CSV table of C-alpha atoms in Angstrom, one decimal:
chain,number,residue,atom,x,y,z
A,1,MET,CA,0.2,0.2,-0.1
A,2,PRO,CA,0.9,3.3,-0.6
A,3,SER,CA,2.6,5.1,2.8
A,4,SER,CA,0.6,8.7,1.9
A,5,GLY,CA,-2.6,10.5,-0.1
A,6,LEU,CA,-4.7,8.9,-2.1
A,7,SER,CA,-4.4,6.1,-4.9
A,8,PHE,CA,-6.1,4.5,-7.3
A,9,TRP,CA,-6.5,0.8,-8.3
A,10,LEU,CA,-8.3,-1.8,-10.7
A,11,LYS,CA,-7.6,-5.4,-10.4
A,12,GLY,CA,-9.6,-8.5,-12.6
A,13,GLY,CA,-9.5,-12.0,-11.8
A,14,ALA,CA,-10.5,-15.4,-13.0
A,15,PHE,CA,-12.1,-18.9,-12.1
A,16,SER,CA,-12.7,-22.0,-12.9
A,17,GLY,CA,-13.3,-25.3,-10.9
A,18,ASP,CA,-15.9,-28.6,-10.1
A,19,PHE,CA,-18.4,-28.5,-6.9
A,20,THR,CA,-20.3,-31.4,-5.4
A,21,PRO,CA,-22.1,-29.8,-3.1
A,22,SER,CA,-24.1,-32.2,-0.9
A,23,GLY,CA,-27.3,-32.9,-1.6
A,24,ALA,CA,-27.4,-31.2,-4.8
A,25,PRO,CA,-26.0,-31.7,-8.4
A,26,ALA,CA,-22.3,-31.5,-9.3
A,27,PHE,CA,-21.5,-28.6,-11.4
A,28,GLU,CA,-18.3,-26.7,-13.0
A,29,GLN,CA,-18.5,-23.2,-13.2
A,30,SER,CA,-16.1,-20.2,-14.7
A,31,GLY,CA,-16.4,-16.7,-14.3
A,32,GLN,CA,-14.3,-13.6,-14.3
A,33,GLY,CA,-14.5,-10.0,-12.9
A,34,VAL,CA,-12.9,-6.9,-12.3
A,35,SER,CA,-12.5,-3.7,-9.0
A,36,LEU,CA,-12.0,0.2,-9.2
A,37,GLY,CA,-11.3,1.0,-6.0
A,38,ALA,CA,-9.7,4.4,-4.6
A,39,GLU,CA,-8.3,5.0,-1.5
A,40,LEU,CA,-7.5,7.5,0.8
A,41,SER,CA,-4.1,7.1,3.2
A,42,PHE,CA,-3.2,8.0,6.7
A,43,PRO,CA,0.2,8.3,7.7
A,44,GLU,CA,-0.2,10.4,11.1
A,45,LEU,CA,-3.4,9.9,12.2
A,46,LEU,CA,-2.3,7.2,14.7
A,47,GLY,CA,1.9,8.4,15.3
A,48,ASP,CA,3.6,5.8,13.0
A,49,ASP,CA,1.0,3.8,12.3
A,50,ARG,CA,-0.5,3.7,9.3
A,51,LEU,CA,-4.3,3.8,8.6
A,52,HIS,CA,-6.1,3.6,5.0
A,53,LEU,CA,-9.9,3.9,4.1
A,54,GLY,CA,-11.2,3.0,1.1
A,55,VAL,CA,-14.4,2.3,-1.8
A,56,LEU,CA,-15.0,-0.2,-4.4
A,57,ALA,CA,-17.1,-1.4,-7.5
A,58,SER,CA,-17.1,-4.4,-8.8
A,59,TYR,CA,-18.8,-6.2,-11.9
A,60,GLY,CA,-18.6,-9.8,-12.6
A,61,SER,CA,-19.9,-13.2,-14.2
A,62,SER,CA,-20.1,-16.8,-14.4
A,63,THR,CA,-21.7,-19.7,-15.7
A,64,GLY,CA,-22.6,-23.0,-15.0
A,65,SER,CA,-23.9,-26.5,-15.9
A,66,GLN,CA,-24.9,-28.9,-13.3
A,67,THR,CA,-25.3,-32.9,-13.9
A,68,ASN,CA,-28.9,-33.1,-14.2
A,69,GLY,CA,-28.7,-30.7,-17.2
A,70,VAL,CA,-29.6,-27.7,-15.9
A,71,SER,CA,-26.9,-24.6,-16.9
A,72,PHE,CA,-26.8,-21.0,-15.0
A,73,ASP,CA,-25.6,-17.9,-16.1
A,74,ILE,CA,-25.0,-15.0,-13.0
A,75,GLU,CA,-24.3,-11.4,-13.4
A,76,GLY,CA,-24.0,-8.6,-11.3
A,77,TRP,CA,-22.0,-5.7,-9.2
A,78,SER,CA,-21.2,-5.0,-6.4
A,79,LEU,CA,-20.4,-2.2,-3.4
A,80,GLY,CA,-18.4,-1.8,-1.0
A,81,ALA,CA,-15.9,0.0,1.4
A,82,TYR,CA,-12.9,-1.1,3.8
A,83,ALA,CA,-10.9,-0.1,6.1
A,84,ALA,CA,-7.1,-1.4,6.6
A,85,TYR,CA,-4.8,-0.9,9.6
A,86,LEU,CA,-1.0,-1.0,9.2
A,87,SER,CA,1.9,-1.0,12.4
A,88,GLU,CA,5.3,0.6,12.2
A,89,ASN,CA,7.8,-1.2,12.4
A,90,ASP,CA,11.6,-1.0,12.5
A,91,THR,CA,13.0,-2.5,9.9
A,92,PRO,CA,13.2,-1.9,5.9
A,93,THR,CA,10.5,-4.2,4.5
A,94,PRO,CA,7.6,-3.2,4.4
A,95,TYR,CA,5.0,-6.5,4.8
A,96,ASP,CA,6.1,-7.0,8.6
A,97,GLY,CA,3.9,-5.9,11.7
A,98,LEU,CA,1.0,-5.7,12.8
A,99,HIS,CA,-2.0,-5.4,9.9
A,100,LEU,CA,-6.2,-5.7,10.4
A,101,GLU,CA,-8.8,-5.2,8.0
A,102,ALA,CA,-12.6,-4.7,7.7
A,103,ALA,CA,-14.6,-4.6,4.7
A,104,ALA,CA,-18.2,-4.5,4.1
A,105,PHE,CA,-20.2,-5.6,0.3
A,106,VAL,CA,-23.4,-5.4,-1.1
A,107,SER,CA,-24.1,-7.2,-4.4
A,108,LEU,CA,-26.9,-7.0,-7.0
A,109,LEU,CA,-27.3,-10.2,-9.0
A,110,ASP,CA,-29.1,-11.4,-11.7
A,111,LEU,CA,-29.6,-14.9,-12.2
A,112,SER,CA,-31.0,-17.4,-15.1
A,113,LEU,CA,-31.4,-20.9,-15.7
A,114,SER,CA,-31.8,-23.2,-18.3
A,115,ALA,CA,-32.6,-27.1,-19.4
A,116,GLU,CA,-32.9,-28.8,-22.4
A,117,SER,CA,-34.9,-32.2,-21.4
A,118,PRO,CA,-37.3,-30.8,-20.4
A,119,ALA,CA,-37.1,-27.4,-22.4
A,120,GLN,CA,-37.6,-24.9,-19.4
A,121,SER,CA,-36.1,-21.3,-18.9
A,122,ALA,CA,-36.1,-19.1,-15.5
A,123,SER,CA,-34.5,-15.9,-14.6
A,124,TYR,CA,-35.1,-13.8,-10.5
A,125,ASP,CA,-33.4,-11.1,-8.8
A,126,ALA,CA,-31.0,-12.4,-5.7
A,127,THR,CA,-29.1,-9.4,-3.7
A,128,SER,CA,-25.9,-10.3,-1.2
A,129,TRP,CA,-24.6,-9.1,2.0
A,130,SER,CA,-21.0,-9.9,3.4
A,131,ALA,CA,-19.0,-8.4,6.0
A,132,THR,CA,-15.4,-9.5,6.5
A,133,LEU,CA,-12.7,-8.8,9.8
A,134,ALA,CA,-9.2,-10.6,9.0
A,135,GLY,CA,-5.9,-9.8,10.3
A,136,GLY,CA,-2.3,-11.0,10.3
A,137,TYR,CA,1.3,-10.4,12.1
A,138,GLY,CA,4.6,-10.4,9.6
A,139,ILE,CA,8.2,-11.8,11.3
A,140,GLU,CA,10.9,-11.3,9.6
A,141,VAL,CA,12.6,-14.6,10.2
A,142,ALA,CA,15.5,-13.7,8.1
A,143,PRO,CA,17.0,-10.3,6.2
A,144,GLY,CA,14.0,-9.8,3.7
A,145,LEU,CA,12.1,-12.5,4.6
A,146,ILE,CA,8.2,-12.2,5.8
A,147,LEU,CA,6.7,-15.2,7.9
A,148,GLU,CA,2.9,-14.3,7.8
A,149,PRO,CA,0.7,-16.1,10.1
A,150,LYS,CA,-3.2,-14.4,9.1
A,151,GLY,CA,-6.7,-15.0,9.4
A,152,ARG,CA,-9.9,-14.0,8.5
A,153,LEU,CA,-13.5,-14.3,8.9
A,154,THR,CA,-16.4,-13.8,6.6
A,155,TYR,CA,-20.6,-13.7,7.3
A,156,SER,CA,-22.5,-13.3,3.6
A,157,ARG,CA,-26.5,-13.3,3.4
A,158,LEU,CA,-27.9,-13.8,0.1
A,159,GLN,CA,-32.0,-13.1,-0.3
A,160,GLN,CA,-33.5,-14.7,-3.3
A,161,ASP,CA,-36.6,-13.5,-5.3
A,162,ASP,CA,-39.3,-16.4,-6.1
A,163,PHE,CA,-40.1,-16.7,-9.5
A,164,THR,CA,-42.1,-19.2,-11.7
A,165,ASP,CA,-39.8,-20.8,-15.3
A,166,SER,CA,-41.4,-21.2,-17.9
A,167,LEU,CA,-43.4,-23.7,-17.3
A,168,GLY,CA,-45.6,-23.1,-14.8
A,169,VAL,CA,-43.6,-24.6,-12.0
A,170,ALA,CA,-43.6,-21.7,-9.1
A,171,VAL,CA,-39.9,-22.3,-7.0
A,172,SER,CA,-39.2,-20.6,-3.7
A,173,LEU,CA,-35.6,-20.2,-2.2
A,174,ASP,CA,-34.8,-19.6,0.9
A,175,ASP,CA,-32.0,-17.1,2.1
A,176,GLY,CA,-28.4,-18.6,1.8
A,177,GLU,CA,-26.1,-17.6,5.0
A,178,SER,CA,-22.6,-18.5,4.4
A,179,LEU,CA,-19.9,-17.7,7.8
A,180,GLU,CA,-16.4,-19.3,6.4
A,181,GLY,CA,-13.2,-18.6,8.3
A,182,VAL,CA,-10.0,-18.9,6.8
A,183,LEU,CA,-6.5,-19.3,8.5
A,184,ALA,CA,-3.2,-18.8,6.9
A,185,LEU,CA,0.8,-18.9,6.9
A,186,ARG,CA,2.1,-16.9,4.0
A,187,LEU,CA,6.1,-17.0,3.0
A,188,GLN,CA,7.2,-14.2,1.8
A,189,LYS,CA,10.7,-13.0,-0.1
A,190,HIS,CA,11.5,-9.5,-0.3
A,191,TRP,CA,13.9,-7.3,-2.5
A,192,ASN,CA,14.7,-4.1,-3.3
A,193,LEU,CA,15.1,-3.2,-6.7
A,194,HIS,CA,18.2,-0.2,-6.4
A,195,GLY,CA,15.9,2.5,-7.7
A,196,LEU,CA,13.9,0.8,-9.9
A,197,GLY,CA,11.7,-0.5,-7.5
A,198,GLU,CA,10.4,-3.4,-5.2
A,199,ALA,CA,10.1,-7.2,-5.9
A,200,ALA,CA,8.5,-9.8,-3.4
A,201,PRO,CA,7.0,-12.9,-4.6
A,202,TYR,CA,5.4,-15.1,-1.7
A,203,VAL,CA,3.5,-18.9,-1.1
A,204,GLU,CA,0.7,-19.3,1.1
A,205,ALA,CA,-1.4,-22.4,2.2
A,206,SER,CA,-4.2,-21.4,4.0
A,207,VAL,CA,-7.3,-23.6,5.3
A,208,THR,CA,-11.1,-23.0,4.9
A,209,ARG,CA,-13.6,-23.8,7.5
A,210,GLN,CA,-17.0,-23.1,5.8
A,211,PHE,CA,-19.4,-23.3,9.1
A,212,LEU,CA,-22.9,-21.9,7.3
A,213,GLY,CA,-23.7,-23.8,4.1
A,214,ALA,CA,-27.4,-25.0,4.6
A,215,ASN,CA,-30.2,-24.1,1.1
A,216,SER,CA,-33.7,-25.4,0.9
A,217,ILE,CA,-35.3,-24.7,-2.4
A,218,ARG,CA,-39.3,-25.7,-2.3
A,219,ALA,CA,-40.7,-26.7,-6.0
A,220,ASP,CA,-45.2,-27.0,-6.3
A,221,GLY,CA,-44.5,-27.4,-2.6
A,222,VAL,CA,-41.7,-30.1,-2.5
A,223,GLY,CA,-38.8,-29.1,-0.8
A,224,PHE,CA,-35.0,-29.7,-1.7
A,225,GLU,CA,-32.4,-29.2,0.3
A,226,SER,CA,-28.1,-28.8,-0.3
A,227,ASN,CA,-25.1,-28.2,1.9
A,228,SER,CA,-21.7,-26.6,1.3
A,229,GLU,CA,-20.4,-27.1,4.8
A,230,GLY,CA,-17.3,-28.2,5.5
A,231,THR,CA,-13.1,-27.5,4.8
A,232,ARG,CA,-11.3,-26.9,2.3
A,233,TYR,CA,-7.7,-26.4,1.3
A,234,ALA,CA,-5.2,-24.2,-0.5
A,235,VAL,CA,-2.4,-23.0,-2.0
A,236,ALA,CA,-1.0,-19.8,-4.2
A,237,LEU,CA,2.4,-18.3,-5.4
A,238,GLY,CA,1.8,-14.3,-6.1
A,239,LEU,CA,4.3,-11.4,-6.5
A,240,ASP,CA,3.8,-8.1,-4.8
A,241,SER,CA,6.1,-5.4,-6.8
A,242,ALA,CA,6.1,-1.6,-7.1
A,243,VAL,CA,7.9,0.4,-9.9
A,244,GLY,CA,9.4,3.7,-8.0
A,245,PRO,CA,7.2,5.3,-5.0
A,246,ASP,CA,3.8,5.4,-6.9
A,247,VAL,CA,2.6,2.3,-9.0
A,248,SER,CA,2.5,-1.3,-8.2
A,249,ILE,CA,1.7,-4.3,-9.6
A,250,TYR,CA,0.3,-7.7,-7.9
A,251,GLY,CA,-1.1,-11.2,-8.7
A,252,SER,CA,-1.8,-14.5,-7.8
A,253,VAL,CA,-2.3,-17.5,-8.7
A,254,GLU,CA,-4.4,-20.1,-6.8
A,255,LEU,CA,-4.9,-23.6,-6.2
A,256,THR,CA,-8.6,-25.0,-3.6
A,257,TRP,CA,-9.5,-28.4,-3.0
A,258,GLY,CA,-11.9,-30.4,-0.9
A,259,ASP,CA,-15.0,-30.8,1.1
A,260,ALA,CA,-17.8,-29.6,-1.9
A,261,VAL,CA,-15.0,-28.7,-4.0
A,262,ASP,CA,-13.3,-30.8,-6.6
A,263,GLN,CA,-11.2,-28.4,-6.9
A,264,SER,CA,-10.7,-24.9,-8.5
A,265,VAL,CA,-8.1,-22.1,-10.1
A,266,GLN,CA,-8.4,-18.7,-9.6
A,267,ALA,CA,-6.3,-16.2,-10.8
A,268,PHE,CA,-6.3,-12.2,-10.4
A,269,ALA,CA,-3.7,-8.8,-11.2
A,270,GLY,CA,-3.8,-5.9,-9.8
A,271,LEU,CA,-2.5,-2.3,-10.5
A,272,ARG,CA,-2.0,0.1,-7.9
A,273,LEU,CA,-1.6,4.5,-8.7
A,274,ALA,CA,-0.9,6.7,-5.6
A,275,PHE,CA,-1.1,10.1,-6.3
């Protein structure tokens, strides 16, 4: 993050995976999205520590198909706000010390479903709210080498409209809830490129536990339930870099597997400009 002033950032990403929720058809899904944000930094508000406040807007879309022949498309916009605290430290690397983050988001989604046998289709809207608390502490275990334990807790709620499909089947969707906890360990090496900028590649391993993943659907009065609770594992390779004092480039590739996820790969890249 920049040390002071105003910055703008742009991030794009994509994912693809195979998913196996309990009590529901397995499906494959892929998608992409882009986020644009603005951030203010306050380096002197908390003594030598730093406070960052930001807002963002995102657009994303995804498509998928279930093993029962149903295909789906999802498209939506999100708005969010976040705050981050970074403690001052006595080392030259910018990735050690305590950092805390909090964020909140709202998303407006358009969903459509289709099937070929029998031929039917439907579309409906949904709204998602989510809140995240995260933190970590980087420890310089060798010059320029940072070991950082991290944690994150995210709660989200999805409210979905009822709808009637093209065959006249009335479908009622209960609100969905998710409570996800993540524990991670990152090992990152920082290099000062002596006037050209900085480079800090990293490897990260994480464990995610989904505590609330049950959902229910009623079609013409008949109830169905699915469940995505369980434990997932992930490994990621990434890079944080700076080109001079005002331009940052970053990215990551992550592989996930575990309960309700056969495998999923996601990648993102971003650019930050400070003023």
